[in-house]
Amino acid sequence: MIKMTKEAMHKLKEMVVNGDQTPRIDAEVAGGCGMTVKFSIVFDEPRRNDFIIEADGIQIRMDRFTKRYINEETEIDYSDEHGFLVGESFASSECAIEIL
């Protein structure tokens, strides 16, 4: 479901070791038909109904709302300039959805 680049995995491991909170994929949705979905990585407390994805020993969580928008092959990358970059553009069956 989620593919991570080496850079993203390295940075997540570094942040998890140095903190006590859990990485989460969060979706921010704007607009109606033709809406924009922006994914980000945030660190917060685990929630009871989270979906958990394991990647190289790290648990990444997401809620049901975010899971609805995650593509089967969503990639997470990291660069010092842009931080975590989650996902690519795709279109729904009724409206275009752009993932930034």
PDB file of C-alpha atoms in Angstrom:
ATOM      1  CA  MET A   1       0.000   0.000   0.000  1.00  0.00           C
ATOM      2  CA  ILE A   2       2.743   2.495   0.947  1.00  0.00           C
ATOM      3  CA  LYS A   3       6.180   2.651  -0.653  1.00  0.00           C
ATOM      4  CA  MET A   4       8.927   4.591   1.084  1.00  0.00           C
ATOM      5  CA  THR A   5      12.165   5.896  -0.372  1.00  0.00           C
ATOM      6  CA  LYS A   6      15.404   5.283   1.532  1.00  0.00           C
ATOM      7  CA  GLU A   7      15.539   8.983   2.444  1.00  0.00           C
ATOM      8  CA  ALA A   8      12.018   8.933   3.918  1.00  0.00           C
ATOM      9  CA  MET A   9      12.678   5.725   5.870  1.00  0.00           C
ATOM     10  CA  HIS A  10      15.931   7.101   7.273  1.00  0.00           C
ATOM     11  CA  LYS A  11      14.283  10.365   8.395  1.00  0.00           C
ATOM     12  CA  LEU A  12      11.265   8.579   9.921  1.00  0.00           C
ATOM     13  CA  LYS A  13      13.529   6.232  11.883  1.00  0.00           C
ATOM     14  CA  GLU A  14      15.549   9.211  13.109  1.00  0.00           C
ATOM     15  CA  MET A  15      12.420  11.081  14.211  1.00  0.00           C
ATOM     16  CA  VAL A  16      10.796   8.051  15.874  1.00  0.00           C
ATOM     17  CA  VAL A  17      13.956   7.287  17.879  1.00  0.00           C
ATOM     18  CA  ASN A  18      14.242  10.923  19.009  1.00  0.00           C
ATOM     19  CA  GLY A  19      10.577  11.365  19.970  1.00  0.00           C
ATOM     20  CA  ASP A  20       7.771   9.662  21.821  1.00  0.00           C
ATOM     21  CA  GLN A  21       5.000  10.275  19.323  1.00  0.00           C
ATOM     22  CA  THR A  22       3.819   8.181  16.389  1.00  0.00           C
ATOM     23  CA  PRO A  23       4.061   9.060  12.683  1.00  0.00           C
ATOM     24  CA  ARG A  24       0.670   9.469  11.014  1.00  0.00           C
ATOM     25  CA  ILE A  25      -0.388  10.111   7.424  1.00  0.00           C
ATOM     26  CA  ASP A  26      -2.928  12.912   7.535  1.00  0.00           C
ATOM     27  CA  ALA A  27      -5.231  14.031   4.687  1.00  0.00           C
ATOM     28  CA  GLU A  28      -6.413  17.587   4.269  1.00  0.00           C
ATOM     29  CA  VAL A  29      -9.271  17.897   1.792  1.00  0.00           C
ATOM     30  CA  ALA A  30     -10.383  21.164   0.156  1.00  0.00           C
ATOM     31  CA  GLY A  31     -13.110  21.885  -2.396  1.00  0.00           C
ATOM     32  CA  GLY A  32     -16.024  19.823  -3.656  1.00  0.00           C
ATOM     33  CA  CYS A  33     -16.029  18.127  -7.046  1.00  0.00           C
ATOM     34  CA  GLY A  34     -12.488  18.456  -8.309  1.00  0.00           C
ATOM     35  CA  MET A  35     -11.282  18.647  -4.735  1.00  0.00           C
ATOM     36  CA  THR A  36      -7.673  18.779  -3.661  1.00  0.00           C
ATOM     37  CA  VAL A  37      -6.301  16.215  -1.223  1.00  0.00           C
ATOM     38  CA  LYS A  38      -3.018  17.073   0.452  1.00  0.00           C
ATOM     39  CA  PHE A  39      -1.273  14.370   2.458  1.00  0.00           C
ATOM     40  CA  SER A  40       1.312  15.058   5.116  1.00  0.00           C
ATOM     41  CA  ILE A  41       3.226  13.221   7.815  1.00  0.00           C
ATOM     42  CA  VAL A  42       2.458  14.429  11.332  1.00  0.00           C
ATOM     43  CA  PHE A  43       3.578  13.117  14.713  1.00  0.00           C
ATOM     44  CA  ASP A  44       1.009  12.697  17.473  1.00  0.00           C
ATOM     45  CA  GLU A  45      -0.508  10.246  19.929  1.00  0.00           C
ATOM     46  CA  PRO A  46      -1.916   6.913  18.685  1.00  0.00           C
ATOM     47  CA  ARG A  47      -5.711   6.792  18.290  1.00  0.00           C
ATOM     48  CA  ARG A  48      -7.903   3.818  19.090  1.00  0.00           C
ATOM     49  CA  ASN A  49      -9.270   3.154  15.569  1.00  0.00           C
ATOM     50  CA  ASP A  50      -6.115   3.858  13.572  1.00  0.00           C
ATOM     51  CA  PHE A  51      -5.054   1.666  10.675  1.00  0.00           C
ATOM     52  CA  ILE A  52      -1.439   0.632  11.123  1.00  0.00           C
ATOM     53  CA  ILE A  53       1.066   0.104   8.335  1.00  0.00           C
ATOM     54  CA  GLU A  54       4.428  -1.421   9.235  1.00  0.00           C
ATOM     55  CA  ALA A  55       7.455  -0.384   7.220  1.00  0.00           C
ATOM     56  CA  ASP A  56      10.894  -1.663   8.206  1.00  0.00           C
ATOM     57  CA  GLY A  57       9.955  -1.849  11.887  1.00  0.00           C
ATOM     58  CA  ILE A  58       8.204   1.533  12.006  1.00  0.00           C
ATOM     59  CA  GLN A  59       4.462   1.810  12.519  1.00  0.00           C
ATOM     60  CA  ILE A  60       2.767   4.503  10.454  1.00  0.00           C
ATOM     61  CA  ARG A  61      -0.826   5.225  11.351  1.00  0.00           C
ATOM     62  CA  MET A  62      -3.795   6.737   9.545  1.00  0.00           C
ATOM     63  CA  ASP A  63      -7.457   7.222  10.329  1.00  0.00           C
ATOM     64  CA  ARG A  64     -10.383   5.913   8.245  1.00  0.00           C
ATOM     65  CA  PHE A  65     -10.869   9.303   6.563  1.00  0.00           C
ATOM     66  CA  THR A  66      -7.287   9.392   5.292  1.00  0.00           C
ATOM     67  CA  LYS A  67      -7.344   5.707   4.273  1.00  0.00           C
ATOM     68  CA  ARG A  68     -10.226   6.442   1.853  1.00  0.00           C
ATOM     69  CA  TYR A  69      -7.945   8.688  -0.200  1.00  0.00           C
ATOM     70  CA  ILE A  70      -4.712   6.700  -0.090  1.00  0.00           C
ATOM     71  CA  ASN A  71      -3.790   5.181  -3.439  1.00  0.00           C
ATOM     72  CA  GLU A  72      -2.673   1.536  -3.508  1.00  0.00           C
ATOM     73  CA  GLU A  73       0.827   2.627  -4.516  1.00  0.00           C
ATOM     74  CA  THR A  74       1.303   5.832  -2.543  1.00  0.00           C
ATOM     75  CA  GLU A  75       4.962   6.786  -2.210  1.00  0.00           C
ATOM     76  CA  ILE A  76       6.516   8.710   0.651  1.00  0.00           C
ATOM     77  CA  ASP A  77       9.726  10.600  -0.040  1.00  0.00           C
ATOM     78  CA  TYR A  78      11.804  13.046   1.997  1.00  0.00           C
ATOM     79  CA  SER A  79      14.100  15.921   1.135  1.00  0.00           C
ATOM     80  CA  ASP A  80      15.671  18.540   3.400  1.00  0.00           C
ATOM     81  CA  GLU A  81      14.221  21.267   1.182  1.00  0.00           C
ATOM     82  CA  HIS A  82      10.579  20.064   1.082  1.00  0.00           C
ATOM     83  CA  GLY A  83      10.259  17.710   4.066  1.00  0.00           C
ATOM     84  CA  PHE A  84       8.039  14.639   3.629  1.00  0.00           C
ATOM     85  CA  LEU A  85       6.287  14.354   0.266  1.00  0.00           C
ATOM     86  CA  VAL A  86       3.326  11.979   0.288  1.00  0.00           C
ATOM     87  CA  GLY A  87       1.495  10.733  -2.784  1.00  0.00           C
ATOM     88  CA  GLU A  88       0.958  11.646  -6.409  1.00  0.00           C
ATOM     89  CA  SER A  89      -1.913  13.049  -8.485  1.00  0.00           C
ATOM     90  CA  PHE A  90      -4.790  10.772  -9.465  1.00  0.00           C
ATOM     91  CA  ALA A  91      -8.390  11.136 -10.645  1.00  0.00           C
ATOM     92  CA  SER A  92     -11.519   9.748  -9.036  1.00  0.00           C
ATOM     93  CA  SER A  93     -14.305   8.287 -11.150  1.00  0.00           C
ATOM     94  CA  GLU A  94     -16.457  11.421 -10.841  1.00  0.00           C
ATOM     95  CA  CYS A  95     -14.192  14.325 -10.051  1.00  0.00           C
ATOM     96  CA  ALA A  96     -10.514  15.055 -10.545  1.00  0.00           C
ATOM     97  CA  ILE A  97      -8.484  14.849  -7.346  1.00  0.00           C
ATOM     98  CA  GLU A  98      -5.034  16.360  -7.143  1.00  0.00           C
ATOM     99  CA  ILE A  99      -2.720  15.174  -4.399  1.00  0.00           C
ATOM    100  CA  LEU A 100      -0.101  17.709  -3.553  1.00  0.00           C
TER     101      LEU A 100
END
